[in-house]
Amino acid sequence: MYTNKTSLFKFPALLLIITCIFSNSVKGQTLTREAFKDTMQQIPYFTIHKDNYFITGVPTNKEINSTTANAKYQVSFKQMITRDVLPWETYLFLTYSQKAFWDVYKDSYPFKEINFNPTLGVGKAFFDKNDRIRGIGNLYFEHESNGRDSIYSRSWNRLSAEYHRAVGPKTILTIKGWIPFGYKSGNPELLNYVGLGELTVAHDFREDKFSLEVKLRKGLQWDAKGMLRTRFYYRPSKHKSNQYIMLEWFAGQAENLINYERFTSMVRVGYVIKTDELNFLKGRK
């Protein structure tokens, strides 16, 4: 089994530093409680949830060849079940994400791993004393598995809570935590690698043109297990669009379920249809 003694997780304060750099008070937000309700009535029932992408790349910690290079893609969507305000001003939705790892440089082009992640969620907007939007909270029931059986089966369930908040005019901080269950039979040590939550900071250097996203996850043990994922987005078109070129660097464990304990360091680049479901937190509809 491959291990790596050199780790980015000697610096767990990275996201804290990034957050502090951009953590100015958000001014000039125009989305009020009533405007948010109107927006919820106008958005389509069926939308993108997470980024939809196809990227390919090579490892940074081992020899580059047809076995170690690969492609990764993701398909993710969200279906609103109801846009009417439920008790406590909540709304109900479903999401589905599918992430695949494809050995496109091998002779038979095999799929190494596919991970499936359906969820049932309840969302709620939070407002400040002036009735302007402050953040979005979601409560999910999640299932994630690789759809395989026998010794290759990997799956887990979790009850997840997530909160998105603008911490600057162009910066969104996301905090997500989970209570896991139903994972010990196939992957009993999973929490040592995925922990009980994650932090994400997304910042627009130039609106609708160039942005950065950093995600950090830490395992339960006092060691270097976890992951750091950095994504740079660039929109080459002069016209406003949700289509970008994405450069991703993933370093750590649990990029996929089948080899969640294995350290991976991959740089990939490719095409992404970027989600915009949180843009209104930055004062943009």
PDB file of N, CA and C in Angstrom, residues 94-98 115-120 140-145 157:
ATOM      1  N   LEU A  94     -34.019  17.104  -4.009  1.00  0.00           N
ATOM      2  CA  LEU A  94     -33.198  15.916  -4.225  1.00  0.00           C
ATOM      3  C   LEU A  94     -31.945  16.314  -4.995  1.00  0.00           C
ATOM      4  N   THR A  95     -30.834  15.643  -4.734  1.00  0.00           N
ATOM      5  CA  THR A  95     -29.642  15.816  -5.565  1.00  0.00           C
ATOM      6  C   THR A  95     -29.071  14.452  -5.925  1.00  0.00           C
ATOM      7  N   TYR A  96     -28.344  14.429  -7.025  1.00  0.00           N
ATOM      8  CA  TYR A  96     -27.653  13.208  -7.433  1.00  0.00           C
ATOM      9  C   TYR A  96     -26.332  13.605  -8.076  1.00  0.00           C
ATOM     10  N   SER A  97     -25.252  12.981  -7.603  1.00  0.00           N
ATOM     11  CA  SER A  97     -23.919  13.222  -8.164  1.00  0.00           C
ATOM     12  C   SER A  97     -23.265  11.879  -8.457  1.00  0.00           C
ATOM     13  N   GLN A  98     -22.597  11.817  -9.591  1.00  0.00           N
ATOM     14  CA  GLN A  98     -21.888  10.599  -9.988  1.00  0.00           C
ATOM     15  C   GLN A  98     -20.492  10.977 -10.452  1.00  0.00           C
ATOM     16  N   ASN A 115     -18.381   6.371  -8.304  1.00  0.00           N
ATOM     17  CA  ASN A 115     -19.010   6.632  -7.010  1.00  0.00           C
ATOM     18  C   ASN A 115     -20.341   7.344  -7.214  1.00  0.00           C
ATOM     19  N   PHE A 116     -21.369   6.857  -6.528  1.00  0.00           N
ATOM     20  CA  PHE A 116     -22.731   7.375  -6.647  1.00  0.00           C
ATOM     21  C   PHE A 116     -23.126   8.062  -5.349  1.00  0.00           C
ATOM     22  N   ASN A 117     -23.726   9.232  -5.448  1.00  0.00           N
ATOM     23  CA  ASN A 117     -24.043  10.018  -4.250  1.00  0.00           C
ATOM     24  C   ASN A 117     -25.422  10.686  -4.372  1.00  0.00           C
ATOM     25  N   PRO A 118     -26.508   9.937  -4.092  1.00  0.00           N
ATOM     26  CA  PRO A 118     -27.837  10.561  -4.039  1.00  0.00           C
ATOM     27  C   PRO A 118     -28.108  11.144  -2.656  1.00  0.00           C
ATOM     28  N   THR A 119     -28.904  12.219  -2.607  1.00  0.00           N
ATOM     29  CA  THR A 119     -29.251  12.829  -1.324  1.00  0.00           C
ATOM     30  C   THR A 119     -30.700  13.307  -1.344  1.00  0.00           C
ATOM     31  N   LEU A 120     -31.264  13.411  -0.156  1.00  0.00           N
ATOM     32  CA  LEU A 120     -32.538  14.079   0.077  1.00  0.00           C
ATOM     33  C   LEU A 120     -32.258  15.213   1.052  1.00  0.00           C
ATOM     34  N   TYR A 140     -29.006  17.212   4.971  1.00  0.00           N
ATOM     35  CA  TYR A 140     -29.102  16.144   3.983  1.00  0.00           C
ATOM     36  C   TYR A 140     -29.151  14.771   4.645  1.00  0.00           C
ATOM     37  N   PHE A 141     -29.831  13.848   3.989  1.00  0.00           N
ATOM     38  CA  PHE A 141     -29.568  12.422   4.175  1.00  0.00           C
ATOM     39  C   PHE A 141     -28.814  11.972   2.927  1.00  0.00           C
ATOM     40  N   GLU A 142     -27.597  11.472   3.110  1.00  0.00           N
ATOM     41  CA  GLU A 142     -26.739  11.116   1.975  1.00  0.00           C
ATOM     42  C   GLU A 142     -26.391   9.632   1.983  1.00  0.00           C
ATOM     43  N   HIS A 143     -26.332   9.079   0.807  1.00  0.00           N
ATOM     44  CA  HIS A 143     -25.780   7.749   0.598  1.00  0.00           C
ATOM     45  C   HIS A 143     -24.675   7.870  -0.442  1.00  0.00           C
ATOM     46  N   GLU A 144     -23.572   7.193  -0.214  1.00  0.00           N
ATOM     47  CA  GLU A 144     -22.487   7.176  -1.196  1.00  0.00           C
ATOM     48  C   GLU A 144     -21.936   5.768  -1.291  1.00  0.00           C
ATOM     49  N   SER A 145     -21.796   5.271  -2.518  1.00  0.00           N
ATOM     50  CA  SER A 145     -21.271   3.924  -2.709  1.00  0.00           C
ATOM     51  C   SER A 145     -20.639   3.809  -4.084  1.00  0.00           C
ATOM     52  N   ASN A 157     -23.368   5.876   4.724  1.00  0.00           N
ATOM     53  CA  ASN A 157     -24.495   6.790   4.836  1.00  0.00           C
ATOM     54  C   ASN A 157     -24.153   7.850   5.860  1.00  0.00           C
TER      55      ASN A 157
END
